[in-house]
mmCIF file with all atom_site columns, C-alpha atoms in Angstrom:
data_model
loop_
_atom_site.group_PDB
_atom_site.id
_atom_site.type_symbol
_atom_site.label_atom_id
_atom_site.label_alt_id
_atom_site.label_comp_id
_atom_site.label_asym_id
_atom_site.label_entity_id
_atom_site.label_seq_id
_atom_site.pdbx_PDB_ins_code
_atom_site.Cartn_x
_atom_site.Cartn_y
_atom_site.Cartn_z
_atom_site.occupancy
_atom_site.B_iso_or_equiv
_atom_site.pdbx_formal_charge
_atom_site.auth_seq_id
_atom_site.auth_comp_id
_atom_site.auth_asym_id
_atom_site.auth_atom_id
_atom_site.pdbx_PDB_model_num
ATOM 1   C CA . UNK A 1 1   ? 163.609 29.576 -72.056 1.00 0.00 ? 1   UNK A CA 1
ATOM 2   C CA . UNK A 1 2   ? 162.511 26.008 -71.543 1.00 0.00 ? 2   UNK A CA 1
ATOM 3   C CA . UNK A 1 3   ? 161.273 23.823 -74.387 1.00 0.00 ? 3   UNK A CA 1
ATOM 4   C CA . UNK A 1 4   ? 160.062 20.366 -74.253 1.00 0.00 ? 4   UNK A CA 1
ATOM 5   C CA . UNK A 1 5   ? 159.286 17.595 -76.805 1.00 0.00 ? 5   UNK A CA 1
ATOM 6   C CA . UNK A 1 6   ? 157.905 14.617 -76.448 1.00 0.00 ? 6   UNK A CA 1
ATOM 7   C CA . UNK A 1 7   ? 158.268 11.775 -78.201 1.00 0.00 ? 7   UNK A CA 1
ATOM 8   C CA . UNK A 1 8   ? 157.619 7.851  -78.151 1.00 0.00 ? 8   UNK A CA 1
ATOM 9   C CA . UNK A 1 9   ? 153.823 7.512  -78.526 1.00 0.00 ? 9   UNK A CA 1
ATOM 10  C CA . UNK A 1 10  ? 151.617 5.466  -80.713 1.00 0.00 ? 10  UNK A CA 1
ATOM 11  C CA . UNK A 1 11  ? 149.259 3.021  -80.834 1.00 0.00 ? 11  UNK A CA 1
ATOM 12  C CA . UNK A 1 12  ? 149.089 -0.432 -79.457 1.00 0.00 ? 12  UNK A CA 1
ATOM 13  C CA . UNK A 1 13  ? 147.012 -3.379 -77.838 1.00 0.00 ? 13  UNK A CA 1
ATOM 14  C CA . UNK A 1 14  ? 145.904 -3.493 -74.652 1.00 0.00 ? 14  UNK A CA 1
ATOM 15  C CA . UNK A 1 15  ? 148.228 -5.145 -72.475 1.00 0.00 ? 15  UNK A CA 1
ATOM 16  C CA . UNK A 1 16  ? 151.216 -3.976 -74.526 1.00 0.00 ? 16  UNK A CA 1
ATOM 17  C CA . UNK A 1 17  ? 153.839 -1.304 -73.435 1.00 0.00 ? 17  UNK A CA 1
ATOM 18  C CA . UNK A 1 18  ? 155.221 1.845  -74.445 1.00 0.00 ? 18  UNK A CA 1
ATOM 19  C CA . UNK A 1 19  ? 158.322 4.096  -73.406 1.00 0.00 ? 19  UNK A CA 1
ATOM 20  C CA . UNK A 1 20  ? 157.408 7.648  -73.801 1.00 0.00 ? 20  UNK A CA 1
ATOM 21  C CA . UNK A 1 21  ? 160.432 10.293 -73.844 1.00 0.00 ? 21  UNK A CA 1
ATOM 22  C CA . UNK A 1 22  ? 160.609 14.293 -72.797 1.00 0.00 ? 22  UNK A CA 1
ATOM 23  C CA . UNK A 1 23  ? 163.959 16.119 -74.512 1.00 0.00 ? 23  UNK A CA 1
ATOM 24  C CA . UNK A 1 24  ? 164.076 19.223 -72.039 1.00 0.00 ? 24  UNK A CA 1
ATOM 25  C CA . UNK A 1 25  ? 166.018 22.439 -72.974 1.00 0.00 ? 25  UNK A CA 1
ATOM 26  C CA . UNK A 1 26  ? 167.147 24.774 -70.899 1.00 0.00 ? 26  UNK A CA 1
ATOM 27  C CA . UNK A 1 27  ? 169.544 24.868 -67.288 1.00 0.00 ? 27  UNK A CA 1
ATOM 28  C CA . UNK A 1 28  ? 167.445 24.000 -64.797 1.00 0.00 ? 28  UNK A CA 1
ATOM 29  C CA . UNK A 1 29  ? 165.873 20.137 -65.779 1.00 0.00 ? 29  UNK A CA 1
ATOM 30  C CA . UNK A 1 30  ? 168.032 18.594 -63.146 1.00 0.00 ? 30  UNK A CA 1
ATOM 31  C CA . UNK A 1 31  ? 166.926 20.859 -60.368 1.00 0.00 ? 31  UNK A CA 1
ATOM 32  C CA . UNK A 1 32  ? 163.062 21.319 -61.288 1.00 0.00 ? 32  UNK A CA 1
ATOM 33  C CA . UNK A 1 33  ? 160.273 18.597 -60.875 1.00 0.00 ? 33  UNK A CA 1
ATOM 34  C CA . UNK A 1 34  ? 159.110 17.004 -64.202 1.00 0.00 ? 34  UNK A CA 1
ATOM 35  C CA . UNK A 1 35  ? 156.066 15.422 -64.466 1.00 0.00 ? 35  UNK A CA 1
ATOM 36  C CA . UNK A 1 36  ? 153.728 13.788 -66.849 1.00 0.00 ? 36  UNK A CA 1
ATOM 37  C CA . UNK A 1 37  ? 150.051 14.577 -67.654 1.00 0.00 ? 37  UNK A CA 1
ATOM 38  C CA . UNK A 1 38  ? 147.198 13.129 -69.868 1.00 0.00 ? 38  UNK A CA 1
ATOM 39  C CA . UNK A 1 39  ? 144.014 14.406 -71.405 1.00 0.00 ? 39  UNK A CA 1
ATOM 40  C CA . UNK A 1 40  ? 141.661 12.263 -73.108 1.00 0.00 ? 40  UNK A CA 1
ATOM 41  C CA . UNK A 1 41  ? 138.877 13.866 -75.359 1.00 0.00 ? 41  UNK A CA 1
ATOM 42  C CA . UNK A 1 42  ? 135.915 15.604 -73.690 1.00 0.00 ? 42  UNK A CA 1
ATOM 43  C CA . UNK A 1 43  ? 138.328 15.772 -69.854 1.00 0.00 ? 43  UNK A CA 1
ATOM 44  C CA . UNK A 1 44  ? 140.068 17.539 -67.583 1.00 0.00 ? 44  UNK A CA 1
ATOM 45  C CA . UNK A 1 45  ? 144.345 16.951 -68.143 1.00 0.00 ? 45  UNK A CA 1
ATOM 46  C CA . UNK A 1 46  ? 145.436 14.853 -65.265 1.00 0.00 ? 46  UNK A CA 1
ATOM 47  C CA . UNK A 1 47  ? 148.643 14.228 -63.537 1.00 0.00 ? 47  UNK A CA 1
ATOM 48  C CA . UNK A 1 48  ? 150.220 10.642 -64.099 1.00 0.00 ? 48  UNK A CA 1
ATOM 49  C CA . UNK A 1 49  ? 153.755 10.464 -62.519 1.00 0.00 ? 49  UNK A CA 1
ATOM 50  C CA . UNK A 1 50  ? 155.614 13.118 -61.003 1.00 0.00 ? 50  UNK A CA 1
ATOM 51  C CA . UNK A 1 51  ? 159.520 12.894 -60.225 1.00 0.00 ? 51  UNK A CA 1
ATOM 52  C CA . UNK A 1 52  ? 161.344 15.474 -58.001 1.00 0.00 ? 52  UNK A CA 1
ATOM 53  C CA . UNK A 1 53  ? 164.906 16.506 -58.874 1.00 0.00 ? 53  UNK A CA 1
ATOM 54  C CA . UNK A 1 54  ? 166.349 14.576 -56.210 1.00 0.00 ? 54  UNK A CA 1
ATOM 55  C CA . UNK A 1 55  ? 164.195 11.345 -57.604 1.00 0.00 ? 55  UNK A CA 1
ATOM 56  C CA . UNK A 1 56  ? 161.525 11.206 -55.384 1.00 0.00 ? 56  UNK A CA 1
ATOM 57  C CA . UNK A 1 57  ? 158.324 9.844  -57.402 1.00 0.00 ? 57  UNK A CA 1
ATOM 58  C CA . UNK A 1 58  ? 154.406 10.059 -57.181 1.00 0.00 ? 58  UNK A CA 1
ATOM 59  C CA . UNK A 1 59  ? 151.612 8.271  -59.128 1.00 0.00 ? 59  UNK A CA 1
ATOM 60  C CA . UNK A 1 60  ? 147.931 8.839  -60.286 1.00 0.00 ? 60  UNK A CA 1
ATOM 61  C CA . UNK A 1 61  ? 146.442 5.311  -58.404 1.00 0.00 ? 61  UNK A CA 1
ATOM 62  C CA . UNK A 1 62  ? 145.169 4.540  -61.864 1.00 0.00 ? 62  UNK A CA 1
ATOM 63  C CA . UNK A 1 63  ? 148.720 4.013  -63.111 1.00 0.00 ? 63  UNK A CA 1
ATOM 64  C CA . UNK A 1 64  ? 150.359 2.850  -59.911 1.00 0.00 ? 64  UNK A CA 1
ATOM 65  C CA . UNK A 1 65  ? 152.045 -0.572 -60.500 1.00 0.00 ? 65  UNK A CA 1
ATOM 66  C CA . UNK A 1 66  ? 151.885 -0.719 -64.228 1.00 0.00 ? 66  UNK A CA 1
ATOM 67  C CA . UNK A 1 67  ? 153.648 3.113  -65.118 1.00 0.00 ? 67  UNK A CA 1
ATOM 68  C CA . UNK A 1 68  ? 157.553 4.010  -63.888 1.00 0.00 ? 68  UNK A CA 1
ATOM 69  C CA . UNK A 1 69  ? 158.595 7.498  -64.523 1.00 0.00 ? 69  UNK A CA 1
ATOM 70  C CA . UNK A 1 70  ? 162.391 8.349  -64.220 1.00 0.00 ? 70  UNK A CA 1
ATOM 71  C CA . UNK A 1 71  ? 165.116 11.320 -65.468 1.00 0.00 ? 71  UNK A CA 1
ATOM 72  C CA . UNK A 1 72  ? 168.168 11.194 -67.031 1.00 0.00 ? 72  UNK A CA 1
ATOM 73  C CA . UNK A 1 73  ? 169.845 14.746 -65.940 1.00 0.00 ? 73  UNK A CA 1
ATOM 74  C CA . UNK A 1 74  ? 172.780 14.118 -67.952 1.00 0.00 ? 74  UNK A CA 1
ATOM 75  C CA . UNK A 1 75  ? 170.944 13.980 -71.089 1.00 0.00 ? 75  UNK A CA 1
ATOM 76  C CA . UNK A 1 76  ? 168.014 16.509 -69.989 1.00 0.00 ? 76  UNK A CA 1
ATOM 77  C CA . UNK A 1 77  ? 165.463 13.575 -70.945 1.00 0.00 ? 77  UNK A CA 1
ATOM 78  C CA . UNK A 1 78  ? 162.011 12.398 -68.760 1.00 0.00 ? 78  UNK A CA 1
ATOM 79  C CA . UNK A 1 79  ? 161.158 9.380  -69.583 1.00 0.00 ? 79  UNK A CA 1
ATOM 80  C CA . UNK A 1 80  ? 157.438 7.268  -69.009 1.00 0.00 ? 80  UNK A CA 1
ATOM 81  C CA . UNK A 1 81  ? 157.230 3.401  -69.364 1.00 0.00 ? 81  UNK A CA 1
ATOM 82  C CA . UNK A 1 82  ? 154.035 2.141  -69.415 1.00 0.00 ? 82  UNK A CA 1
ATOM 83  C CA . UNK A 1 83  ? 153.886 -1.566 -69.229 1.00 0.00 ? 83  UNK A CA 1
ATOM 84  C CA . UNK A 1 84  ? 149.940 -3.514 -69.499 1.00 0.00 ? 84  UNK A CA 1
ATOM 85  C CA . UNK A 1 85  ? 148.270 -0.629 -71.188 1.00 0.00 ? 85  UNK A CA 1
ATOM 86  C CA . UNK A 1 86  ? 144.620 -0.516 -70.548 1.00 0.00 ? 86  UNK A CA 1
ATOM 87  C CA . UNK A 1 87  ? 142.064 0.970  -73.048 1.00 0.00 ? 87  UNK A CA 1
ATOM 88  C CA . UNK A 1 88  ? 141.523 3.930  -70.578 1.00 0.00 ? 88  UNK A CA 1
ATOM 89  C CA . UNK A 1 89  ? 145.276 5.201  -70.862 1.00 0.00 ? 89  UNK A CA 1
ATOM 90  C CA . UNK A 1 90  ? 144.608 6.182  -74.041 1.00 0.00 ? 90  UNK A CA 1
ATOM 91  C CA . UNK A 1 91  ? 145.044 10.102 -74.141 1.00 0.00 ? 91  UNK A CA 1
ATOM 92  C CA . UNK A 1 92  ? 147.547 12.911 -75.033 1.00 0.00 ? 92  UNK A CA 1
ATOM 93  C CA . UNK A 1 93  ? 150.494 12.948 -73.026 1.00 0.00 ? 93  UNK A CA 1
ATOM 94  C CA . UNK A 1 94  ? 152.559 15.897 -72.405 1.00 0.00 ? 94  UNK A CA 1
ATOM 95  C CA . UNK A 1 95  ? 155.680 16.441 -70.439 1.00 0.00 ? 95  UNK A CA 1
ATOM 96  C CA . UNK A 1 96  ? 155.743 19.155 -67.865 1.00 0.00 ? 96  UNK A CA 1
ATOM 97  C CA . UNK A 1 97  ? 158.617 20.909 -66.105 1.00 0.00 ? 97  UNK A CA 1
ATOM 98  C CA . UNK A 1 98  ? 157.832 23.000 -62.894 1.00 0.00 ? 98  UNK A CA 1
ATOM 99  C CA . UNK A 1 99  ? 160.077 25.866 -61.762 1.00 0.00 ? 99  UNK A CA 1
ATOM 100 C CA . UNK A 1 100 ? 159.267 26.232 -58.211 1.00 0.00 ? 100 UNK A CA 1
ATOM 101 C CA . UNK A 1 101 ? 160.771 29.460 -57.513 1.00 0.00 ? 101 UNK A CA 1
ATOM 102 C CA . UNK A 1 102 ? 158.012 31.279 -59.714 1.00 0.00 ? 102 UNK A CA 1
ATOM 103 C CA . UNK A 1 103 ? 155.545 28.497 -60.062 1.00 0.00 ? 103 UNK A CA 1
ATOM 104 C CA . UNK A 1 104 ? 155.715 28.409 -63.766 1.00 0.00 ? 104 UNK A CA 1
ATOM 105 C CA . UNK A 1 105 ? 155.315 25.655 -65.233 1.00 0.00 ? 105 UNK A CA 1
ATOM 106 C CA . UNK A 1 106 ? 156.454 24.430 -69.133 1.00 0.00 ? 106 UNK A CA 1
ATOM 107 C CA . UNK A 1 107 ? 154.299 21.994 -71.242 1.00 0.00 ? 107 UNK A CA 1
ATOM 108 C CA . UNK A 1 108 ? 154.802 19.893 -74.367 1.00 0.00 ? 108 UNK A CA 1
ATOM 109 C CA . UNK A 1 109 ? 152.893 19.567 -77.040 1.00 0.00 ? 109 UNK A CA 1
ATOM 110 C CA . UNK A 1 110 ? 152.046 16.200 -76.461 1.00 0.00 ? 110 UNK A CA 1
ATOM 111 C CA . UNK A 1 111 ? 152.060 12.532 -78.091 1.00 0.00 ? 111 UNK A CA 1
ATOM 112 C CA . UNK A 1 112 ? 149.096 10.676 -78.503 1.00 0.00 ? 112 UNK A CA 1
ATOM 113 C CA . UNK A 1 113 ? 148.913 7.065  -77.083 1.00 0.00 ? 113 UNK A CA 1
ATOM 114 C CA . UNK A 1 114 ? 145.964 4.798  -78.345 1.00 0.00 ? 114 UNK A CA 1
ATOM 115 C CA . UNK A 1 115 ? 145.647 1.662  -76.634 1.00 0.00 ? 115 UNK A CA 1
ATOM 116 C CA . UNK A 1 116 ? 143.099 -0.614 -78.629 1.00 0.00 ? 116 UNK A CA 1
ATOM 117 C CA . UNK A 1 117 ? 140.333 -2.722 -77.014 1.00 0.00 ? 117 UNK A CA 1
#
């Protein structure tokens, strides 16, 4: 059974940065696609970043440029760095790992980033 907490969030001023973290039990982290999603109050949760076991990496346009998602397999650890935070990244962020062989997917419970205008 996979568990995943996140960690990392806070609050901060826009243009500041954060480095959010996902601790990942279970065997299959460095084989399965993690990704990271965000909900903001009153909307839909939305993908962010997504990074494939083998590295490969996709971005919401919104974040493209400013937001690097990456893995650390030996440690079972996602990690987000957002650099030039914008008022509308402000949301709950949760970690998600995908097991593509049933389609299951594993959520967080989320860390809430506030970026101050």
């Amino acid at each position: 059974q996979v568990h995943l907490v996140e960690s990392g969030g806070g609050t901060v001023q826009v243009g500041g940065s954060l480095r959010l973290s996902c601790a990942a039990s279970g065997s299959g982290f460095s084989r399965h696609p993690m990704a990271w999603y965000r909900q903001a109050p009153g909307k839909q949760r939305d993908l962010v970043a997504r990074i494939t076991g083998g590295g490969t990496t996709t971005y919401a346009d919104s974040v493209k440029g400013r937001f690097t998602i990456s893995r650390d397999n030996a440690k079972n650890t996602l990690y987000l760095q957002m650099n030039n935070l914008k008022p509308e990244d402000t949301a709950v962020y949760y970690c998600n790992e995908h097991n593509p062989t049933y389609g299951y997917d594993y959520w967080g419970q989320g860390t809430q980033v506030t970026v101050s205008s």
